[in-house]
Structure formats: C-alpha cells, structure tokens
Amino acid sequence: DTGVSQNPRHKITKRGQNVTFRCDPISEHNRLYWYRQTLGQGPEFLTYFQNEAQLEKSRLLSDRFSAERPKGSFSTLEIQRTEQGDSAMYLCASTPIGPPELFFGEGSRLTVL
Amino acid sequence: DQQVKQNSPSLSVQEGRISILNCDYTNSMFDYFLWYKKYPAEGPTFLISISSIKDKNEDGRFTVFLNKSAKHLSLHIVPSQPGDSAVYFCAATGNMLTFGGGTRLMVKP
C-alpha cells in the first residue's frame, strides 16, 4: 500500500499524558499537512511542512503541540499534557508540488478521558 | 470566521436523480477549489477540483460549477448511486486547504 499511513489509528489516554502520532506520507511528496477534525466539523488546518521545513502553523496549534518532519519523510505530531478538548481525529495528508490535491491518511483518533 | 461554508448539513436524494451540494466562500483570494468525499472511519478522498479561471469542470458523473461573482460553488452528481452516500466537504485554497463543515448525502435505493 503506497498511500498515506498513520499510526496509531486510535489512542485512548488520560488527561495530562503525552501522546505522539506518526505519519508516513506518499513517497516523494514534498508537502505534508496535519489537520484536526471533530465530530460534525470539517478538517481544521494545524500545520504544514515542505520537505523538513515547517512553513506554517495555525493558531490552533498551542504550545502543547509540536510537529516535526526531521528528514523530510515521515512526520510526528506530539501533544503534551493532553486535555479533554484535544479529543479529535488527527489527519495527515501529503501532496507533491503543484495543485494542492491532498491525499489523506485514515487518521488517528485521540480520546482523552 | 468561517471562510468556507456548507449551509446544508444533510441531503437526501433518490437513486438515479441528481444530487446538488452547495458551498459558499468569503475569501476572494482563494484560487483553487476542491471537493472531498469521506466515509466513516476513513480519511477524506479527493473527488474533483476547479481552478478559479474556470467555471465548470466535469469528471464522469461529477461536475463542479464555480460562480466567482457570487463566491459560490456546487457539486452535481448525476445519476446518484447508493454508493455515493457519504459526507462531502468543499475546500478552497490559497496557501493551504480550508474546509467547509460538510454535507451528509444519503442516496436512497
């Protein structure tokens, strides 16, 4: 399977714990995006990378959130000191340079108890 | 401030008829528009797109119309099939994709 891969698919954690999600984009896709989706809403932009450079971050990305793409391939999204309001589906997407037709992974669902 | 809005949360259509999903946007800097389809427990899947220099793009049963003066786009699916039942998101871009809230389409056999 050469699509966007996200792990874990589902994470249940207690409030205050740290969680990390991983995204493996489609090979040779330069751009990688993180979005968050809550029930009944559309995906909300969090951040994006072009190769290893983080070029834009949403104001939704508080200082408890950090994203990296160290070698321009896979990316991680870490949430520190999780809160119940962080419960959502975290979506990763990638695209090559050109029209922004993002290819999404299946998402990582976070449940904070 | 929602820059992309889908005002109909749901739409029900009989199989074989036309489905029309609507989307409005406020940012005149948006220059590329897309429609995504989402099934439960899956990520959104790209469906069709249109550049702001066009007013129509067609791909099989799917046609997207863009009315820049009204800042409005629509997705037409004809004929609708039960397998089209999903949540549809419109999205618009300058730098990154901004999504609407989605419309749940139900196609009844």
PDB file of C-alpha atoms in Angstrom:
ATOM      1  CA  ASP A   1       0.000   0.000   0.000  1.00  0.00           C
ATOM      2  CA  THR A   2       1.562   3.279  -1.095  1.00  0.00           C
ATOM      3  CA  GLY A   3      -0.964   5.643   0.472  1.00  0.00           C
ATOM      4  CA  VAL A   4      -0.521   7.904   3.487  1.00  0.00           C
ATOM      5  CA  SER A   5      -0.102   5.817   6.619  1.00  0.00           C
ATOM      6  CA  GLN A   6      -0.929   6.987  10.143  1.00  0.00           C
ATOM      7  CA  ASN A   7      -0.210   5.312  13.477  1.00  0.00           C
ATOM      8  CA  PRO A   8      -1.716   4.569  15.867  1.00  0.00           C
ATOM      9  CA  ARG A   9      -5.234   4.533  14.440  1.00  0.00           C
ATOM     10  CA  HIS A  10      -6.767   5.013  17.850  1.00  0.00           C
ATOM     11  CA  LYS A  11      -5.272   6.258  21.113  1.00  0.00           C
ATOM     12  CA  ILE A  12      -7.060   6.452  24.453  1.00  0.00           C
ATOM     13  CA  THR A  13      -5.230   8.363  27.154  1.00  0.00           C
ATOM     14  CA  LYS A  14      -5.807  10.036  30.469  1.00  0.00           C
ATOM     15  CA  ARG A  15      -5.811  13.776  30.825  1.00  0.00           C
ATOM     16  CA  GLY A  16      -2.320  15.129  31.403  1.00  0.00           C
ATOM     17  CA  GLN A  17      -0.498  12.384  29.496  1.00  0.00           C
ATOM     18  CA  ASN A  18       1.588  12.962  26.378  1.00  0.00           C
ATOM     19  CA  VAL A  19       0.750  11.325  23.052  1.00  0.00           C
ATOM     20  CA  THR A  20       2.580  11.095  19.751  1.00  0.00           C
ATOM     21  CA  PHE A  21       1.178  10.338  16.323  1.00  0.00           C
ATOM     22  CA  ARG A  22       3.199   9.324  13.299  1.00  0.00           C
ATOM     23  CA  CYS A  23       2.504   9.968   9.638  1.00  0.00           C
ATOM     24  CA  ASP A  24       4.261   8.348   6.693  1.00  0.00           C
ATOM     25  CA  PRO A  25       3.383  10.296   3.544  1.00  0.00           C
ATOM     26  CA  ILE A  26       3.344   9.036  -0.010  1.00  0.00           C
ATOM     27  CA  SER A  27       6.929   8.678  -1.208  1.00  0.00           C
ATOM     28  CA  GLU A  28       8.371  11.774  -2.865  1.00  0.00           C
ATOM     29  CA  HIS A  29       5.539  14.014  -1.719  1.00  0.00           C
ATOM     30  CA  ASN A  30       7.252  17.219  -0.658  1.00  0.00           C
ATOM     31  CA  ARG A  31       4.391  18.695   1.308  1.00  0.00           C
ATOM     32  CA  LEU A  32       2.899  17.208   4.447  1.00  0.00           C
ATOM     33  CA  TYR A  33      -0.067  18.588   6.354  1.00  0.00           C
ATOM     34  CA  TRP A  34      -1.699  17.957   9.713  1.00  0.00           C
ATOM     35  CA  TYR A  35      -5.391  18.629  10.218  1.00  0.00           C
ATOM     36  CA  ARG A  36      -7.741  18.060  13.126  1.00  0.00           C
ATOM     37  CA  GLN A  37     -11.368  17.053  12.759  1.00  0.00           C
ATOM     38  CA  THR A  38     -14.026  16.998  15.456  1.00  0.00           C
ATOM     39  CA  LEU A  39     -17.497  15.494  15.148  1.00  0.00           C
ATOM     40  CA  GLY A  40     -19.732  17.332  12.712  1.00  0.00           C
ATOM     41  CA  GLN A  41     -16.980  19.676  11.568  1.00  0.00           C
ATOM     42  CA  GLY A  42     -14.709  19.844   8.589  1.00  0.00           C
ATOM     43  CA  PRO A  43     -10.962  19.280   8.931  1.00  0.00           C
ATOM     44  CA  GLU A  44      -9.134  22.237  10.514  1.00  0.00           C
ATOM     45  CA  PHE A  45      -5.613  23.088   9.424  1.00  0.00           C
ATOM     46  CA  LEU A  46      -2.904  22.696  12.059  1.00  0.00           C
ATOM     47  CA  THR A  47       0.448  22.900  10.289  1.00  0.00           C
ATOM     48  CA  TYR A  48       2.328  22.036   7.128  1.00  0.00           C
ATOM     49  CA  PHE A  49       5.826  21.125   6.026  1.00  0.00           C
ATOM     50  CA  GLN A  50       7.605  21.479   2.758  1.00  0.00           C
ATOM     51  CA  ASN A  51      10.330  18.862   2.964  1.00  0.00           C
ATOM     52  CA  GLU A  52      11.706  19.255   6.506  1.00  0.00           C
ATOM     53  CA  ALA A  53      10.771  22.923   6.900  1.00  0.00           C
ATOM     54  CA  GLN A  54       7.665  23.765   8.910  1.00  0.00           C
ATOM     55  CA  LEU A  55       6.272  26.644   6.882  1.00  0.00           C
ATOM     56  CA  GLU A  56       3.026  27.474   8.584  1.00  0.00           C
ATOM     57  CA  LYS A  57       1.284  26.846  11.883  1.00  0.00           C
ATOM     58  CA  SER A  58      -2.313  27.547  12.787  1.00  0.00           C
ATOM     59  CA  ARG A  59      -3.214  29.478  15.932  1.00  0.00           C
ATOM     60  CA  LEU A  60      -4.999  26.243  16.879  1.00  0.00           C
ATOM     61  CA  LEU A  61      -1.564  24.738  17.463  1.00  0.00           C
ATOM     62  CA  SER A  62      -0.970  25.744  21.078  1.00  0.00           C
ATOM     63  CA  ASP A  63       2.421  25.402  22.738  1.00  0.00           C
ATOM     64  CA  ARG A  64       1.404  21.932  23.934  1.00  0.00           C
ATOM     65  CA  PHE A  65       1.516  20.773  20.321  1.00  0.00           C
ATOM     66  CA  SER A  66       4.700  20.168  18.389  1.00  0.00           C
ATOM     67  CA  ALA A  67       5.221  18.703  14.947  1.00  0.00           C
ATOM     68  CA  GLU A  68       8.412  17.587  13.289  1.00  0.00           C
ATOM     69  CA  ARG A  69       9.499  16.198   9.975  1.00  0.00           C
ATOM     70  CA  PRO A  70      13.193  15.630  10.654  1.00  0.00           C
ATOM     71  CA  LYS A  71      14.365  14.201   7.341  1.00  0.00           C
ATOM     72  CA  GLY A  72      11.624  15.403   5.073  1.00  0.00           C
ATOM     73  CA  SER A  73       9.955  11.999   5.085  1.00  0.00           C
ATOM     74  CA  PHE A  74       7.754  10.869   8.000  1.00  0.00           C
ATOM     75  CA  SER A  75       6.311  13.354  10.482  1.00  0.00           C
ATOM     76  CA  THR A  76       5.312  13.216  14.130  1.00  0.00           C
ATOM     77  CA  LEU A  77       2.708  15.240  15.991  1.00  0.00           C
ATOM     78  CA  GLU A  78       3.131  15.322  19.759  1.00  0.00           C
ATOM     79  CA  ILE A  79       0.564  16.630  22.213  1.00  0.00           C
ATOM     80  CA  GLN A  80       1.821  17.268  25.726  1.00  0.00           C
ATOM     81  CA  ARG A  81      -0.354  17.394  28.845  1.00  0.00           C
ATOM     82  CA  THR A  82      -3.429  16.323  26.925  1.00  0.00           C
ATOM     83  CA  GLU A  83      -6.798  17.899  27.722  1.00  0.00           C
ATOM     84  CA  GLN A  84     -10.276  16.556  27.033  1.00  0.00           C
ATOM     85  CA  GLY A  85     -10.696  19.216  24.355  1.00  0.00           C
ATOM     86  CA  ASP A  86      -7.870  17.573  22.402  1.00  0.00           C
ATOM     87  CA  SER A  87     -10.128  14.597  21.663  1.00  0.00           C
ATOM     88  CA  ALA A  88     -10.460  14.558  17.885  1.00  0.00           C
ATOM     89  CA  MET A  89      -9.389  12.807  14.710  1.00  0.00           C
ATOM     90  CA  TYR A  90      -5.907  13.905  13.654  1.00  0.00           C
ATOM     91  CA  LEU A  91      -5.482  13.684   9.907  1.00  0.00           C
ATOM     92  CA  CYS A  92      -2.261  13.715   7.950  1.00  0.00           C
ATOM     93  CA  ALA A  93      -2.109  14.469   4.247  1.00  0.00           C
ATOM     94  CA  SER A  94       0.587  14.806   1.637  1.00  0.00           C
ATOM     95  CA  THR A  95       0.924  16.239  -1.835  1.00  0.00           C
ATOM     96  CA  PRO A  96       3.642  16.810  -4.379  1.00  0.00           C
ATOM     97  CA  ILE A  97       4.465  20.316  -5.545  1.00  0.00           C
ATOM     98  CA  GLY A  98       1.637  21.544  -7.761  1.00  0.00           C
ATOM     99  CA  PRO A  99      -2.157  21.700  -7.368  1.00  0.00           C
ATOM    100  CA  PRO A 100      -2.996  21.137  -3.695  1.00  0.00           C
ATOM    101  CA  GLU A 101      -4.965  17.932  -4.097  1.00  0.00           C
ATOM    102  CA  LEU A 102      -4.172  16.458  -0.724  1.00  0.00           C
ATOM    103  CA  PHE A 103      -4.036  12.720  -0.192  1.00  0.00           C
ATOM    104  CA  PHE A 104      -5.235  11.939   3.311  1.00  0.00           C
ATOM    105  CA  GLY A 105      -4.419   9.090   5.616  1.00  0.00           C
ATOM    106  CA  GLU A 106      -7.128   7.294   7.571  1.00  0.00           C
ATOM    107  CA  GLY A 107      -6.468   9.417  10.631  1.00  0.00           C
ATOM    108  CA  SER A 108      -5.517   8.858  14.249  1.00  0.00           C
ATOM    109  CA  ARG A 109      -8.409   9.164  16.672  1.00  0.00           C
ATOM    110  CA  LEU A 110      -7.497  10.553  20.089  1.00  0.00           C
ATOM    111  CA  THR A 111      -9.760  10.074  23.091  1.00  0.00           C
ATOM    112  CA  VAL A 112      -8.736  11.892  26.257  1.00  0.00           C
ATOM    113  CA  LEU A 113     -10.508  10.650  29.369  1.00  0.00           C
TER     114      LEU A 113
ATOM    115  CA  ASP B   1     -14.648  33.301  10.991  1.00  0.00           C
ATOM    116  CA  GLN B   2     -15.704  30.513   8.639  1.00  0.00           C
ATOM    117  CA  GLN B   3     -14.250  31.267   5.241  1.00  0.00           C
ATOM    118  CA  VAL B   4     -15.848  28.223   3.611  1.00  0.00           C
ATOM    119  CA  LYS B   5     -19.425  27.309   4.460  1.00  0.00           C
ATOM    120  CA  GLN B   6     -21.695  24.438   3.584  1.00  0.00           C
ATOM    121  CA  ASN B   7     -25.095  25.511   4.802  1.00  0.00           C
ATOM    122  CA  SER B   8     -26.875  22.201   4.331  1.00  0.00           C
ATOM    123  CA  PRO B   9     -25.750  19.633   6.896  1.00  0.00           C
ATOM    124  CA  SER B  10     -27.598  16.857   5.091  1.00  0.00           C
ATOM    125  CA  LEU B  11     -29.243  15.983   1.786  1.00  0.00           C
ATOM    126  CA  SER B  12     -31.391  13.014   0.848  1.00  0.00           C
ATOM    127  CA  VAL B  13     -31.823  12.005  -2.804  1.00  0.00           C
ATOM    128  CA  GLN B  14     -33.444   9.117  -4.640  1.00  0.00           C
ATOM    129  CA  GLU B  15     -31.162   6.801  -6.595  1.00  0.00           C
ATOM    130  CA  GLY B  16     -30.852   7.897 -10.223  1.00  0.00           C
ATOM    131  CA  ARG B  17     -31.715  11.527  -9.522  1.00  0.00           C
ATOM    132  CA  ILE B  18     -29.353  14.483  -9.358  1.00  0.00           C
ATOM    133  CA  SER B  19     -27.587  15.454  -6.133  1.00  0.00           C
ATOM    134  CA  ILE B  20     -26.565  19.099  -5.798  1.00  0.00           C
ATOM    135  CA  LEU B  21     -24.254  20.070  -2.968  1.00  0.00           C
ATOM    136  CA  ASN B  22     -23.546  23.737  -2.358  1.00  0.00           C
ATOM    137  CA  CYS B  23     -20.681  25.689  -0.883  1.00  0.00           C
ATOM    138  CA  ASP B  24     -20.050  29.401  -0.270  1.00  0.00           C
ATOM    139  CA  TYR B  25     -16.788  31.147   0.460  1.00  0.00           C
ATOM    140  CA  THR B  26     -15.822  34.612   1.598  1.00  0.00           C
ATOM    141  CA  ASN B  27     -12.140  34.979   0.736  1.00  0.00           C
ATOM    142  CA  SER B  28     -11.701  36.381  -2.771  1.00  0.00           C
ATOM    143  CA  MET B  29      -8.016  35.317  -2.681  1.00  0.00           C
ATOM    144  CA  PHE B  30      -8.960  31.652  -2.942  1.00  0.00           C
ATOM    145  CA  ASP B  31      -7.840  30.429  -6.362  1.00  0.00           C
ATOM    146  CA  TYR B  32      -8.454  26.686  -6.325  1.00  0.00           C
ATOM    147  CA  PHE B  33     -11.436  24.723  -5.101  1.00  0.00           C
ATOM    148  CA  LEU B  34     -11.846  21.060  -4.338  1.00  0.00           C
ATOM    149  CA  TRP B  35     -14.456  18.552  -3.272  1.00  0.00           C
ATOM    150  CA  TYR B  36     -13.658  15.646  -0.968  1.00  0.00           C
ATOM    151  CA  LYS B  37     -15.739  12.638  -0.037  1.00  0.00           C
ATOM    152  CA  LYS B  38     -15.496  10.943   3.349  1.00  0.00           C
ATOM    153  CA  TYR B  39     -16.770   7.582   4.505  1.00  0.00           C
ATOM    154  CA  PRO B  40     -16.920   6.755   8.245  1.00  0.00           C
ATOM    155  CA  ALA B  41     -13.588   5.725   9.779  1.00  0.00           C
ATOM    156  CA  GLU B  42     -11.673   6.802   6.660  1.00  0.00           C
ATOM    157  CA  GLY B  43      -9.786   9.924   5.700  1.00  0.00           C
ATOM    158  CA  PRO B  44     -11.244  12.305   3.113  1.00  0.00           C
ATOM    159  CA  THR B  45     -10.754  11.240  -0.517  1.00  0.00           C
ATOM    160  CA  PHE B  46     -10.210  13.772  -3.281  1.00  0.00           C
ATOM    161  CA  LEU B  47     -13.079  13.862  -5.758  1.00  0.00           C
ATOM    162  CA  ILE B  48     -12.808  16.775  -8.182  1.00  0.00           C
ATOM    163  CA  SER B  49     -11.312  20.253  -8.352  1.00  0.00           C
ATOM    164  CA  ILE B  50     -11.620  23.510 -10.264  1.00  0.00           C
ATOM    165  CA  SER B  51      -9.309  26.429 -10.794  1.00  0.00           C
ATOM    166  CA  SER B  52     -10.634  29.960 -10.360  1.00  0.00           C
ATOM    167  CA  ILE B  53     -10.004  30.631 -14.063  1.00  0.00           C
ATOM    168  CA  LYS B  54     -12.715  28.118 -14.995  1.00  0.00           C
ATOM    169  CA  ASP B  55     -16.413  27.980 -14.261  1.00  0.00           C
ATOM    170  CA  LYS B  56     -17.020  24.274 -14.835  1.00  0.00           C
ATOM    171  CA  ASN B  57     -15.138  21.011 -14.563  1.00  0.00           C
ATOM    172  CA  GLU B  58     -16.605  17.632 -15.318  1.00  0.00           C
ATOM    173  CA  ASP B  59     -15.406  14.121 -14.474  1.00  0.00           C
ATOM    174  CA  GLY B  60     -17.812  11.320 -15.239  1.00  0.00           C
ATOM    175  CA  ARG B  61     -20.896  11.646 -13.053  1.00  0.00           C
ATOM    176  CA  PHE B  62     -19.380  14.569 -11.127  1.00  0.00           C
ATOM    177  CA  THR B  63     -19.442  18.201 -12.228  1.00  0.00           C
ATOM    178  CA  VAL B  64     -18.261  21.186 -10.235  1.00  0.00           C
ATOM    179  CA  PHE B  65     -19.524  24.679 -11.042  1.00  0.00           C
ATOM    180  CA  LEU B  66     -17.860  27.868  -9.855  1.00  0.00           C
ATOM    181  CA  ASN B  67     -19.558  31.255  -9.704  1.00  0.00           C
ATOM    182  CA  LYS B  68     -16.835  33.699  -8.666  1.00  0.00           C
ATOM    183  CA  SER B  69     -19.058  36.758  -8.554  1.00  0.00           C
ATOM    184  CA  ALA B  70     -21.336  35.006  -6.069  1.00  0.00           C
ATOM    185  CA  LYS B  71     -18.424  33.250  -4.330  1.00  0.00           C
ATOM    186  CA  HIS B  72     -20.338  30.023  -4.717  1.00  0.00           C
ATOM    187  CA  LEU B  73     -19.528  26.560  -5.950  1.00  0.00           C
ATOM    188  CA  SER B  74     -21.613  23.475  -6.328  1.00  0.00           C
ATOM    189  CA  LEU B  75     -21.083  19.780  -6.954  1.00  0.00           C
ATOM    190  CA  HIS B  76     -23.547  17.929  -9.151  1.00  0.00           C
ATOM    191  CA  ILE B  77     -23.722  14.151  -9.089  1.00  0.00           C
ATOM    192  CA  VAL B  78     -25.844  12.563 -11.769  1.00  0.00           C
ATOM    193  CA  PRO B  79     -27.120   9.935 -11.655  1.00  0.00           C
ATOM    194  CA  SER B  80     -26.773   9.484  -7.909  1.00  0.00           C
ATOM    195  CA  GLN B  81     -25.979   5.991  -6.660  1.00  0.00           C
ATOM    196  CA  PRO B  82     -26.325   4.456  -3.168  1.00  0.00           C
ATOM    197  CA  GLY B  83     -22.518   4.161  -3.019  1.00  0.00           C
ATOM    198  CA  ASP B  84     -22.328   7.960  -3.204  1.00  0.00           C
ATOM    199  CA  SER B  85     -23.742   8.145   0.325  1.00  0.00           C
ATOM    200  CA  ALA B  86     -21.014   9.856   2.346  1.00  0.00           C
ATOM    201  CA  VAL B  87     -20.060  13.217   3.810  1.00  0.00           C
ATOM    202  CA  TYR B  88     -18.887  15.710   1.180  1.00  0.00           C
ATOM    203  CA  PHE B  89     -16.536  18.554   2.027  1.00  0.00           C
ATOM    204  CA  CYS B  90     -15.741  21.501  -0.165  1.00  0.00           C
ATOM    205  CA  ALA B  91     -12.355  23.116   0.292  1.00  0.00           C
ATOM    206  CA  ALA B  92     -10.623  26.205  -1.011  1.00  0.00           C
ATOM    207  CA  THR B  93      -7.018  27.224  -1.126  1.00  0.00           C
ATOM    208  CA  GLY B  94      -4.568  29.994  -1.260  1.00  0.00           C
ATOM    209  CA  ASN B  95      -1.691  28.585   0.814  1.00  0.00           C
ATOM    210  CA  MET B  96      -3.448  25.639   2.451  1.00  0.00           C
ATOM    211  CA  LEU B  97      -6.813  23.996   2.191  1.00  0.00           C
ATOM    212  CA  THR B  98      -9.660  25.486   4.188  1.00  0.00           C
ATOM    213  CA  PHE B  99     -12.596  23.110   4.531  1.00  0.00           C
ATOM    214  CA  GLY B 100     -16.297  23.638   4.913  1.00  0.00           C
ATOM    215  CA  GLY B 101     -18.259  21.817   7.599  1.00  0.00           C
ATOM    216  CA  GLY B 102     -19.512  19.074   5.292  1.00  0.00           C
ATOM    217  CA  THR B 103     -22.835  17.863   3.902  1.00  0.00           C
ATOM    218  CA  ARG B 104     -24.015  14.332   4.545  1.00  0.00           C
ATOM    219  CA  LEU B 105     -25.510  12.890   1.356  1.00  0.00           C
ATOM    220  CA  MET B 106     -27.873   9.940   1.589  1.00  0.00           C
ATOM    221  CA  VAL B 107     -28.863   8.267  -1.673  1.00  0.00           C
ATOM    222  CA  LYS B 108     -31.881   6.032  -1.223  1.00  0.00           C
ATOM    223  CA  PRO B 109     -32.292   2.932  -3.408  1.00  0.00           C
TER     224      PRO B 109
END
